[in-house]
Coordinates of C-alpha atoms in Angstrom, one line a residue:
M1 CA -11.5 -18.1 226.4
S2 CA -10.3 -16.2 224.0
N3 CA -10.4 -12.6 223.7
Q4 CA -12.0 -10.1 220.9
W5 CA -9.6 -6.9 220.0
L6 CA -11.2 -4.3 217.9
I7 CA -8.5 -1.4 216.6
A8 CA -10.5 1.1 215.0
I9 CA -9.2 4.2 213.2
G10 CA -11.3 7.0 211.4
I11 CA -9.6 10.1 210.2
N12 CA -11.2 13.0 208.9
Q13 CA -8.6 16.6 209.2
Y14 CA -5.4 15.0 207.2
Q15 CA -2.6 17.6 207.1
H16 CA -2.1 17.1 203.6
F17 CA -5.0 15.3 201.9
Q18 CA -8.8 17.2 201.5
P19 CA -10.5 16.7 204.7
L20 CA -13.0 13.7 205.0
N21 CA -16.6 14.3 206.6
Y22 CA -17.3 10.9 208.4
A23 CA -14.5 8.8 208.7
Q24 CA -14.2 9.3 212.6
A25 CA -17.9 8.7 212.6
D26 CA -17.3 5.4 210.9
A27 CA -14.5 4.3 213.5
Q28 CA -16.6 5.6 216.4
G29 CA -20.0 3.9 215.1
L30 CA -18.3 0.5 214.9
W31 CA -16.8 0.8 218.3
N32 CA -20.0 2.0 220.1
L33 CA -21.7 -1.3 218.4
L34 CA -19.2 -3.8 219.3
V35 CA -19.0 -2.4 222.8
S36 CA -22.6 -1.9 223.0
R37 CA -23.7 -5.6 221.9
G38 CA -21.3 -7.2 224.8
S39 CA -19.2 -8.8 222.0
F40 CA -15.8 -6.8 222.7
L41 CA -14.9 -5.5 225.9
P42 CA -14.4 -1.9 225.7
D43 CA -10.7 -2.4 227.5
R44 CA -9.9 -4.2 224.4
C45 CA -11.1 -1.9 221.6
L46 CA -8.7 0.7 220.6
L47 CA -10.3 3.9 219.5
L48 CA -8.0 6.0 217.1
T49 CA -9.2 9.1 215.5
D50 CA -8.8 12.8 215.4
T51 CA -10.3 13.2 218.5
S52 CA -10.0 10.3 220.6
P53 CA -9.0 10.4 224.5
F54 CA -5.8 9.3 226.0
I55 CA -5.4 5.8 227.4
E56 CA -3.8 5.8 230.6
G57 CA -1.6 9.0 229.4
L58 CA -0.9 7.3 226.3
S59 CA -1.9 9.4 223.2
T60 CA -4.7 8.0 220.5
Y61 CA -3.8 10.5 217.9
P62 CA -3.7 8.5 214.7
S63 CA -0.4 9.9 213.2
G64 CA 2.2 7.5 211.5
E65 CA 4.4 7.1 214.8
N66 CA 1.6 6.2 217.2
L67 CA -0.4 3.9 214.4
K68 CA 3.1 2.0 214.4
Q69 CA 3.4 1.8 218.1
W70 CA -0.1 0.7 219.0
L71 CA 0.0 -1.9 216.3
D72 CA 3.4 -3.2 217.3
H73 CA 2.4 -3.1 220.8
L74 CA -0.8 -5.2 219.8
C75 CA 0.7 -7.6 217.9
Q76 CA 4.0 -8.5 219.7
Q77 CA 2.6 -8.6 223.4
T78 CA -1.2 -8.1 224.2
I79 CA -3.2 -10.6 221.7
K80 CA -2.9 -13.9 222.9
Q81 CA -3.3 -17.1 221.3
D82 CA -6.5 -18.0 219.6
D83 CA -7.8 -14.4 219.9
L84 CA -9.9 -12.4 217.5
V85 CA -8.9 -9.2 216.1
W86 CA -10.8 -6.5 214.0
L87 CA -8.7 -4.1 212.3
F88 CA -10.8 -1.4 210.6
F89 CA -9.5 1.9 209.0
S90 CA -11.3 4.5 207.4
G91 CA -9.2 7.1 205.8
Y92 CA -7.2 7.9 202.5
G93 CA -5.3 5.0 200.7
V94 CA -2.8 5.7 198.1
K95 CA -0.6 3.2 196.2
W96 CA 3.1 4.2 195.7
E97 CA 5.3 2.4 193.1
G98 CA 3.1 -0.6 193.0
Q99 CA 2.6 -0.7 197.0
D100 CA -0.7 -0.1 198.8
Y101 CA -0.2 2.6 201.7
L102 CA -2.8 3.4 204.5
M103 CA -2.2 7.4 205.1
P104 CA -2.1 8.6 208.7
I105 CA -3.1 11.7 209.6
D106 CA 0.1 13.4 208.6
G107 CA 0.7 11.2 205.9
N108 CA 2.1 13.5 203.1
P109 CA 1.4 12.4 199.2
A110 CA 4.3 13.8 198.2
D111 CA 6.5 11.5 200.3
V112 CA 4.4 8.5 200.3
S113 CA 6.9 5.5 201.7
A114 CA 8.0 7.7 204.6
T115 CA 5.0 8.7 205.7
G116 CA 2.2 6.1 204.8
I117 CA 1.9 2.9 206.3
S118 CA 2.6 -0.1 204.1
I119 CA -0.4 -2.2 203.8
R120 CA 2.1 -5.3 203.6
E121 CA 3.7 -4.5 206.6
I122 CA 0.4 -4.6 208.3
Y123 CA -0.4 -8.0 207.0
E124 CA 2.9 -9.0 208.2
K125 CA 2.2 -7.6 211.9
L126 CA -1.1 -9.1 211.8
K127 CA 0.5 -12.4 210.3
N128 CA 2.8 -13.2 213.2
S129 CA 0.7 -12.3 216.1
K130 CA -1.0 -15.5 217.9
A131 CA -4.3 -14.5 216.9
G132 CA -6.4 -17.1 215.4
T133 CA -8.7 -15.0 213.8
V134 CA -8.1 -12.0 212.0
L135 CA -10.7 -9.5 209.8
L136 CA -9.4 -6.4 207.9
L137 CA -12.2 -4.1 207.2
L138 CA -10.5 -1.3 204.9
D139 CA -12.7 1.6 204.1
M140 CA -9.6 3.4 201.7
N141 CA -10.6 6.9 200.1
H142 CA -8.1 7.6 196.8
H143 CA -7.9 10.2 194.2
Q144 CA -6.6 9.4 190.9
E145 CA -3.9 12.3 191.2
Y146 CA -2.1 10.5 194.0
Q147 CA -1.7 7.2 192.2
D148 CA 1.0 6.6 190.0
G149 CA -0.8 5.2 186.5
A150 CA 0.5 1.3 187.0
T151 CA -2.6 -0.4 189.3
V152 CA -4.8 1.1 191.3
V153 CA -5.5 1.1 195.0
G154 CA -6.4 -2.1 196.1
N155 CA -5.3 -4.7 194.2
Q156 CA -1.9 -5.0 196.5
T157 CA -4.2 -5.5 198.9
V158 CA -6.0 -8.1 197.6
E159 CA -3.2 -10.1 196.7
L160 CA -1.6 -10.2 199.9
A161 CA -5.1 -11.2 201.4
R162 CA -4.9 -14.1 199.5
E163 CA -1.6 -14.6 200.1
M164 CA -1.3 -14.3 204.1
E165 CA -4.8 -15.7 204.3
I166 CA -6.5 -13.5 206.4
P167 CA -9.6 -12.7 205.4
T168 CA -10.3 -8.9 204.1
V169 CA -12.9 -6.5 203.1
L170 CA -12.4 -3.7 201.1
S171 CA -15.2 -0.8 200.7
S172 CA -14.7 -0.8 196.7
Q173 CA -13.5 -3.0 193.9
P174 CA -10.3 -1.5 192.8
G175 CA -10.6 1.3 190.7
Q176 CA -13.8 2.2 192.1
F177 CA -14.5 5.2 194.7
S178 CA -16.0 4.6 198.1
Y179 CA -18.3 7.5 198.9
E180 CA -19.8 9.4 202.0
V181 CA -23.3 10.4 202.3
G182 CA -24.8 13.1 204.5
E183 CA -28.2 11.4 204.9
L184 CA -26.5 8.3 206.7
Q185 CA -23.5 10.6 208.7
H186 CA -21.5 7.7 207.4
G187 CA -19.5 6.2 204.2
L188 CA -21.4 4.1 202.4
F189 CA -19.4 1.3 203.5
A190 CA -19.5 2.0 207.1
A191 CA -23.3 2.3 206.9
A192 CA -24.2 -0.8 205.4
L193 CA -21.7 -2.6 207.9
L194 CA -23.1 -1.0 211.2
E195 CA -26.4 -1.7 209.5
G196 CA -25.6 -5.4 209.2
L197 CA -24.4 -5.8 212.3
R198 CA -27.0 -4.8 213.8
S199 CA -29.1 -6.9 212.2
G200 CA -27.3 -10.2 212.9
A201 CA -26.2 -10.3 209.5
G202 CA -22.1 -10.4 210.4
S203 CA -21.9 -13.8 212.6
T204 CA -19.9 -15.2 210.2
L205 CA -17.5 -14.3 206.8
A206 CA -20.5 -15.6 204.6
S207 CA -23.1 -13.8 206.1
L208 CA -20.9 -10.7 206.3
K209 CA -20.3 -10.9 202.7
R210 CA -23.6 -11.7 201.9
Y211 CA -25.0 -8.3 203.4
L212 CA -22.8 -5.9 202.2
S213 CA -22.6 -7.4 198.3
E214 CA -25.8 -6.9 198.3
R215 CA -26.7 -3.9 200.4
I216 CA -23.6 -1.3 199.4
P217 CA -24.7 -1.2 195.7
E218 CA -28.0 -0.6 196.8
L219 CA -27.1 1.6 199.0
S220 CA -25.2 3.7 196.1
Q221 CA -28.0 3.6 194.0
N222 CA -30.7 4.8 196.5
H223 CA -28.5 7.8 197.3
S224 CA -27.5 8.7 193.8
R225 CA -23.8 7.8 193.7
P226 CA -21.7 5.7 191.3
L227 CA -21.9 2.0 191.5
Q228 CA -20.2 1.1 194.8
E229 CA -19.3 -2.9 195.2
P230 CA -17.2 -4.1 198.1
T231 CA -14.0 -6.7 197.6
I232 CA -14.2 -9.7 199.8
V233 CA -11.4 -12.0 199.8
V234 CA -11.6 -15.0 201.9
N235 CA -8.8 -17.6 201.4
P236 CA -9.1 -20.7 201.8
P237 CA -12.8 -20.7 201.2
G238 CA -13.5 -22.3 203.8
K239 CA -13.0 -19.8 206.2
S240 CA -16.0 -18.4 205.0
H241 CA -17.9 -19.9 208.2
Q242 CA -15.3 -18.5 210.7
V243 CA -17.5 -16.9 213.4
I244 CA -16.3 -13.4 213.6
L245 CA -18.7 -11.7 215.3
P246 CA -19.6 -14.0 218.9
E247 CA -23.0 -14.2 220.3
Q248 CA -23.1 -11.5 223.3
P249 CA -22.0 -13.7 226.5
A250 CA -24.2 -14.6 229.2
F251 CA -22.6 -12.3 231.6
V252 CA -20.0 -9.8 230.7
G253 CA -16.4 -10.0 232.6
S254 CA -12.8 -9.0 232.0
S255 CA -9.3 -9.1 233.9
N256 CA -10.0 -5.8 234.7
G257 CA -13.2 -6.3 236.6
D258 CA -16.7 -6.5 236.3
W259 CA -17.6 -4.8 232.8
N260 CA -21.6 -4.0 233.1
S261 CA -21.7 -0.9 230.9
T262 CA -19.3 1.6 229.0
T263 CA -20.7 4.4 231.0
T264 CA -21.2 3.3 234.6
Q265 CA -18.7 3.1 237.5
S266 CA -18.3 -0.2 240.0
I267 CA -16.9 0.8 242.8
G268 CA -17.4 -2.8 244.8
S269 CA -14.8 -4.4 241.8
G270 CA -12.6 -1.6 241.7
V271 CA -13.5 -0.4 238.1
A272 CA -13.8 3.0 236.1
V273 CA -14.7 3.8 232.9
T274 CA -13.7 6.7 231.7
S275 CA -13.6 8.8 228.2
G276 CA -14.8 5.5 226.7
V277 CA -12.4 2.8 227.7
A278 CA -12.6 1.1 230.8
T279 CA -9.7 0.4 233.5
S280 CA -9.1 -1.0 236.7
S281 CA -7.9 0.8 239.7
Q282 CA -6.4 -2.9 240.5
E283 CA -5.3 -3.8 237.5
E284 CA -3.6 -2.3 234.5
N285 CA -5.7 -1.9 231.6
P286 CA -4.1 -4.2 228.5
F287 CA -2.9 -1.3 226.5
Q288 CA -1.1 0.3 229.2
T289 CA 0.3 -3.1 230.4
A290 CA 1.5 -3.5 226.7
L291 CA 3.8 -0.4 227.0
R292 CA 5.4 -1.2 230.7
N293 CA 6.3 -4.8 229.9
Q294 CA 8.3 -3.2 227.0
Q295 CA 10.3 -1.4 229.2
E296 CA 10.6 -3.6 232.3
T297 CA 12.5 -6.5 232.9
A298 CA 11.1 -10.2 234.5
S299 CA 13.6 -9.8 236.9
T300 CA 12.4 -6.7 238.6
T301 CA 8.9 -8.2 239.3
S302 CA 8.0 -9.8 242.6
S303 CA 5.3 -11.6 244.2
V304 CA 4.0 -12.7 247.6
N305 CA 4.8 -16.3 248.5
N306 CA 3.4 -17.3 252.1
G307 CA 3.6 -13.5 252.9
Q308 CA 7.4 -13.1 252.2
S309 CA 8.4 -11.3 249.0
R310 CA 10.9 -13.2 246.5
P311 CA 12.1 -12.8 243.0
V312 CA 9.8 -14.0 240.0
N313 CA 11.5 -15.3 236.9
A314 CA 10.0 -15.3 233.4
A315 CA 9.6 -19.2 233.4
E316 CA 8.1 -19.1 237.3
D317 CA 5.4 -16.5 236.3
D318 CA 4.3 -18.9 233.3
D319 CA 3.9 -21.6 235.6
E320 CA 1.4 -19.9 237.7
N321 CA -0.4 -18.2 234.5
D322 CA -0.6 -21.8 233.3
G323 CA -2.0 -22.9 236.5
G324 CA -4.5 -20.4 236.2
L325 CA -5.5 -21.4 232.6
W326 CA -6.2 -25.3 233.8
Q327 CA -8.2 -23.9 236.5
K328 CA -10.4 -22.0 234.2
I329 CA -10.2 -24.9 231.7
L330 CA -11.7 -27.0 234.3
L331 CA -14.4 -24.6 235.6
W332 CA -15.5 -24.2 232.4
G333 CA -15.1 -27.5 231.1
G334 CA -17.8 -28.7 234.1
G335 CA -19.7 -26.2 233.3
L336 CA -20.7 -27.2 229.8
L337 CA -20.7 -30.7 231.3
L338 CA -23.4 -29.9 233.7
L339 CA -25.4 -28.1 230.7
L340 CA -25.2 -31.0 228.7
L341 CA -26.7 -33.6 231.2
L342 CA -29.3 -31.1 232.1
L343 CA -30.2 -30.6 228.1
L344 CA -30.0 -34.2 228.0
T345 CA -32.2 -34.8 231.1
T346 CA -34.6 -32.4 229.7
F347 CA -35.2 -33.6 226.0
G348 CA -35.2 -37.0 227.5
R349 CA -38.3 -36.2 229.8
N350 CA -40.1 -34.6 226.8
L351 CA -39.5 -37.4 225.0
L352 CA -40.8 -40.1 227.7
F353 CA -43.8 -37.7 229.1
P354 CA -46.3 -35.6 227.4
A355 CA -46.6 -31.8 227.8
G356 CA -49.9 -32.5 230.2
E357 CA -48.2 -34.9 232.3
Q358 CA -45.1 -32.6 232.6
A359 CA -47.6 -29.9 234.2
E360 CA -49.3 -31.7 236.5
S361 CA -45.9 -33.3 237.9
P362 CA -43.2 -30.4 237.8
V363 CA -39.6 -31.5 239.0
G364 CA -37.7 -29.3 241.7
G365 CA -37.4 -25.4 241.0
Q366 CA -40.4 -26.0 238.6
A367 CA -42.5 -26.2 241.4
E368 CA -41.6 -23.9 243.5
R369 CA -42.0 -21.4 240.4
S370 CA -45.6 -22.5 239.7
A371 CA -46.3 -21.6 243.8
G372 CA -45.1 -18.4 242.9
K373 CA -41.6 -18.7 244.6
P374 CA -39.0 -17.8 242.7
T375 CA -36.0 -20.3 243.1
G376 CA -33.0 -18.5 242.2
K377 CA -31.6 -21.1 240.3
G378 CA -31.4 -22.3 236.7
T379 CA -33.5 -25.0 236.2
A380 CA -33.1 -27.5 232.6
S381 CA -36.9 -25.9 231.4
S382 CA -35.3 -22.1 231.3
L383 CA -32.1 -23.4 229.9
T384 CA -33.8 -25.2 227.2
A385 CA -36.0 -22.3 226.1
L386 CA -33.6 -19.9 226.3
N387 CA -31.0 -22.8 223.8
K388 CA -34.2 -23.3 221.6
A389 CA -34.7 -19.6 221.2
K390 CA -31.1 -19.0 220.0
V391 CA -31.6 -21.8 217.7
L392 CA -34.4 -20.4 216.0
L393 CA -32.4 -17.5 215.0
R394 CA -31.9 -18.8 211.7
S395 CA -31.8 -16.5 209.8
N396 CA -31.9 -12.6 209.6
Q397 CA -35.7 -12.5 209.1
S398 CA -38.1 -10.7 211.5
N399 CA -40.1 -13.8 211.9
S400 CA -37.1 -15.5 213.3
Y401 CA -36.7 -13.2 215.5
V402 CA -40.4 -12.9 216.8
A403 CA -40.4 -16.7 217.3
A404 CA -36.9 -16.6 219.3
I405 CA -38.5 -13.7 221.5
K406 CA -42.0 -16.0 222.1
Q407 CA -39.8 -18.4 223.0
A408 CA -37.4 -16.8 225.6
S409 CA -40.4 -14.9 227.5
Q410 CA -41.3 -18.6 228.6
I411 CA -38.5 -18.0 231.4
Q412 CA -40.4 -16.6 234.4
P413 CA -38.7 -14.0 236.9
G414 CA -36.7 -15.9 239.5
D415 CA -34.5 -18.3 237.3
A416 CA -30.8 -17.6 236.8
E417 CA -31.4 -17.3 233.3
Y418 CA -34.3 -14.8 233.5
R419 CA -31.7 -11.6 232.9
E420 CA -30.2 -13.1 230.0
A421 CA -33.1 -13.9 228.3
Q422 CA -34.5 -10.2 228.9
A423 CA -31.3 -9.2 227.9
A424 CA -31.9 -11.1 224.5
I425 CA -35.1 -10.6 224.2
E426 CA -34.6 -6.6 224.2
R427 CA -31.5 -7.3 221.7
W428 CA -33.8 -9.4 219.5
S429 CA -36.6 -6.3 219.3
R430 CA -34.0 -3.7 218.5
N431 CA -32.7 -6.5 215.4
I432 CA -36.4 -6.4 214.4
L433 CA -36.3 -2.6 214.4
D434 CA -33.2 -2.2 212.2
I435 CA -34.6 -4.7 210.1
A436 CA -37.6 -2.5 209.7
Q437 CA -35.5 0.6 209.4
G438 CA -33.1 -0.9 206.6
R439 CA -36.4 -1.5 204.5
A440 CA -37.9 1.7 204.9
N441 CA -34.2 3.1 204.2
V442 CA -34.5 1.6 200.5
G443 CA -38.4 2.9 200.2
N444 CA -40.0 -0.1 201.1
Y445 CA -42.5 1.7 204.0
R446 CA -44.8 -1.2 203.9
G447 CA -42.5 -3.8 204.5
A448 CA -41.0 -1.7 207.3
I449 CA -44.4 -1.1 209.0
V450 CA -44.8 -4.9 208.9
A451 CA -41.9 -5.9 210.7
A452 CA -42.1 -3.1 213.2
S453 CA -45.4 -4.3 213.8
V454 CA -44.3 -7.4 215.1
V455 CA -41.7 -5.7 218.1
P456 CA -43.4 -7.1 221.4
Q457 CA -44.5 -4.7 224.3
D458 CA -41.8 -5.4 226.4
P459 CA -39.0 -3.8 226.7
Q460 CA -41.3 -0.5 226.4
P461 CA -38.4 1.8 225.1
V462 CA -38.1 -0.3 222.0
F463 CA -41.5 -0.7 221.8
A464 CA -42.1 3.0 221.7
D465 CA -39.5 3.2 219.2
A466 CA -41.5 1.3 216.9
E467 CA -44.8 2.8 217.6
R468 CA -43.3 6.6 216.7
L469 CA -41.8 4.8 213.3
I470 CA -45.1 3.1 212.3
R471 CA -46.3 7.1 212.5
Q472 CA -43.6 8.3 210.7
W473 CA -44.0 5.7 208.0
T474 CA -47.9 5.1 207.6
P475 CA -48.3 8.2 205.4
L476 CA -45.1 7.7 203.3
A477 CA -46.6 4.4 203.0
K478 CA -49.9 5.6 201.2
K479 CA -47.9 8.2 199.3
Q480 CA -45.7 4.9 198.3
Q481 CA -48.6 3.4 197.4
A482 CA -50.0 6.2 195.1
N483 CA -47.0 6.8 193.5
Q484 CA -46.6 3.1 192.8
A485 CA -50.2 3.2 191.1
L486 CA -49.1 6.2 189.3
L487 CA -46.0 4.1 187.7
S488 CA -48.0 1.4 186.8
T489 CA -50.5 3.4 184.7
A490 CA -47.3 5.1 183.0
K491 CA -46.1 1.3 182.0
G492 CA -49.7 0.3 180.8
L493 CA -49.4 3.2 178.4
I494 CA -46.6 2.1 176.2
R495 CA -46.8 0.7 173.3
P496 CA -43.2 -0.7 171.9
G497 CA -42.3 1.1 168.9
S498 CA -44.6 4.4 169.8
A499 CA -42.3 7.1 170.9
S500 CA -45.5 9.4 171.7
S501 CA -46.5 6.7 174.1
Y502 CA -43.5 6.5 175.9
N503 CA -43.6 10.5 176.4
Q504 CA -47.2 10.0 177.6
A505 CA -45.6 7.7 180.3
I506 CA -42.8 10.2 181.2
R507 CA -45.7 13.0 181.8
I508 CA -47.6 10.5 184.2
A509 CA -44.3 9.2 186.3
Q510 CA -42.9 13.3 186.2
K511 CA -46.2 13.5 188.4
I512 CA -44.4 12.6 191.1
P513 CA -42.4 15.6 193.0
P514 CA -38.9 15.2 194.8
G515 CA -38.7 14.0 198.1
D516 CA -42.0 11.3 197.5
P517 CA -41.4 7.5 197.7
G518 CA -40.9 6.4 194.1
Y519 CA -39.3 9.6 193.1
T520 CA -36.0 8.0 192.3
Q521 CA -37.4 5.2 190.7
A522 CA -39.4 7.4 188.2
Q523 CA -36.3 9.2 187.6
V524 CA -35.0 5.8 186.5
L525 CA -37.5 5.0 184.0
I526 CA -38.1 8.8 183.0
N527 CA -34.1 8.8 181.8
Q528 CA -34.7 4.9 180.4
W529 CA -37.9 6.2 178.2
S530 CA -36.2 8.9 177.0
Q531 CA -33.6 7.0 175.5
T532 CA -35.6 4.4 173.9
I533 CA -37.3 7.8 172.3
F534 CA -34.0 8.9 171.0
N535 CA -33.6 5.4 170.0
L536 CA -36.6 5.1 167.8
A537 CA -35.5 8.7 166.4
R538 CA -32.3 7.3 165.2
Q539 CA -33.8 4.2 164.0
R540 CA -35.8 6.0 161.2
A541 CA -33.1 8.3 160.6
S542 CA -31.3 5.1 159.6
Q543 CA -34.1 4.5 157.4
G544 CA -33.9 7.7 155.8
N545 CA -37.2 8.9 157.4
F546 CA -35.9 12.1 158.8
A547 CA -38.8 13.9 159.1
L548 CA -40.6 11.1 161.5
A549 CA -37.0 11.3 162.7
V550 CA -37.2 14.7 164.0
Q551 CA -40.9 14.3 165.5
A552 CA -39.6 11.6 167.5
A553 CA -36.7 13.3 168.6
N554 CA -38.8 16.6 169.8
L555 CA -40.5 14.3 172.2
V556 CA -37.6 13.8 174.3
P557 CA -37.9 15.9 177.3
A558 CA -35.7 18.2 179.0
N559 CA -33.3 17.5 182.2
T560 CA -32.7 14.0 180.7
P561 CA -29.6 12.3 179.8
A562 CA -30.7 11.6 175.8
Y563 CA -31.8 15.6 175.5
K564 CA -28.7 16.9 174.5
Q565 CA -28.2 14.6 172.0
A566 CA -31.4 14.8 170.5
R567 CA -31.2 18.3 170.2
V568 CA -27.9 18.0 168.2
A569 CA -29.3 15.0 166.2
I570 CA -32.5 17.3 165.2
V571 CA -30.5 20.2 163.6
L572 CA -28.9 17.4 161.6
W573 CA -31.6 15.8 160.6
Q574 CA -33.9 18.7 159.7
K575 CA -31.0 19.8 157.0
Q576 CA -31.8 16.4 155.6
V577 CA -35.4 17.0 155.5
K578 CA -34.6 20.5 153.5

């Protein structure tokens, strides 16, 4: 089986740049999410931030030297054939002499080429690794004073992504800026990315692209930031359907023991989890192994054969690994064949016998379960129910998760698949709640309540969260409904060509107080209608009706973008009237 690797870099306290607020939280948030959902094992997720802990005595401080050293170790020695690799960076990006650079914590804008990390160098390292799938997620903050003017940060990155055929997501379009938002405690890019991954929108490049392209501009508007749009490069286009976020496995395991949690210890398997990085008392962490292998030679390694020590050369060691690999292939192949036979048997049975006959004539373990006796064995029925549930997840909609949960709930205690089904139900329930939260974040409180209302009562903690959020959103939904009615009334007052009708609409919209649902929408309409009033005034002035122009311009309310222009124009037009 291939491995999944994450390299998450987030830098706040730069030595030569203005500090960032949430870059470290961006990287930590992605690390937490991917590890908690079980798709990425903690001992294959590297976190490099201002305060990230040492790994087996090795520094994770994101200096230029450390970042290059870690990339070399991973790309040259640790990443294996067909592995999946995510590289996430949140920090400063700089363009110097036509080249894009990621800036480490000690990067100096006065000496970019010596202290920065060339984007080309990163692409070449990843391209030359054995990885089967690579995804770059780059949230590059930048300031105009750190650019030489020929091009902007991101243009070369886009070209390299196409040339190297490495899927790449940039937080903004070249020439745009990436923004942080205090209310989100993240950058806009990371907030949208985490939200999308939680809701299941990032299983493929296509689904991730679709989600981020819609969500990031939406967030920038909701939080009153200039437009920010992601740049997503997938070349060739056929890679859009690559799976970049595998489904959570039925069991979680690694070469380092039994990984059930990043916060617990498993004494029986010799696993200890410390500082957010899992290690084993029996085997080394892959990151430590990479360093050790660089310092040792194959001739110094020994193994035991029939109780006697003997030298082992590199070829012999590869043979042993190959043998273990073939054993794994045979084991997994046999398991898949058995699963296929069970599915064929079940589907064939469903075709040959009506549901009523199946209920009257239970087979094997099903008969024992109907008598209240747990079998402890996975049956065709339970396997089919769980697979059917997963098939139902065709879209990132709450009703899709509800259908999947209903299907998985048919698996009874005692089935081998019961624990996996319960874990899936909890995960899907959280996904429904994330969808509800996403709707609330954009001000759709009624839609958020509808989504949260379908969260099942079990598991109880998720249901309790849903109930709490519904209580929180209900008064907001009522305010939203009332404010929408105000805006509808305001819109109904407008008569095209009548400046006074726009002014009346503005007065109605101004009744929505700051902080209320619909306030942002009201402000957008007020600004639009104010500009329309001023445009009508200019139209009258162009026709020589300066008195009417002054009269209309006086209707432009204060604290709108058109107000200052209107006041200047009024002075000029009044002179024409005299």
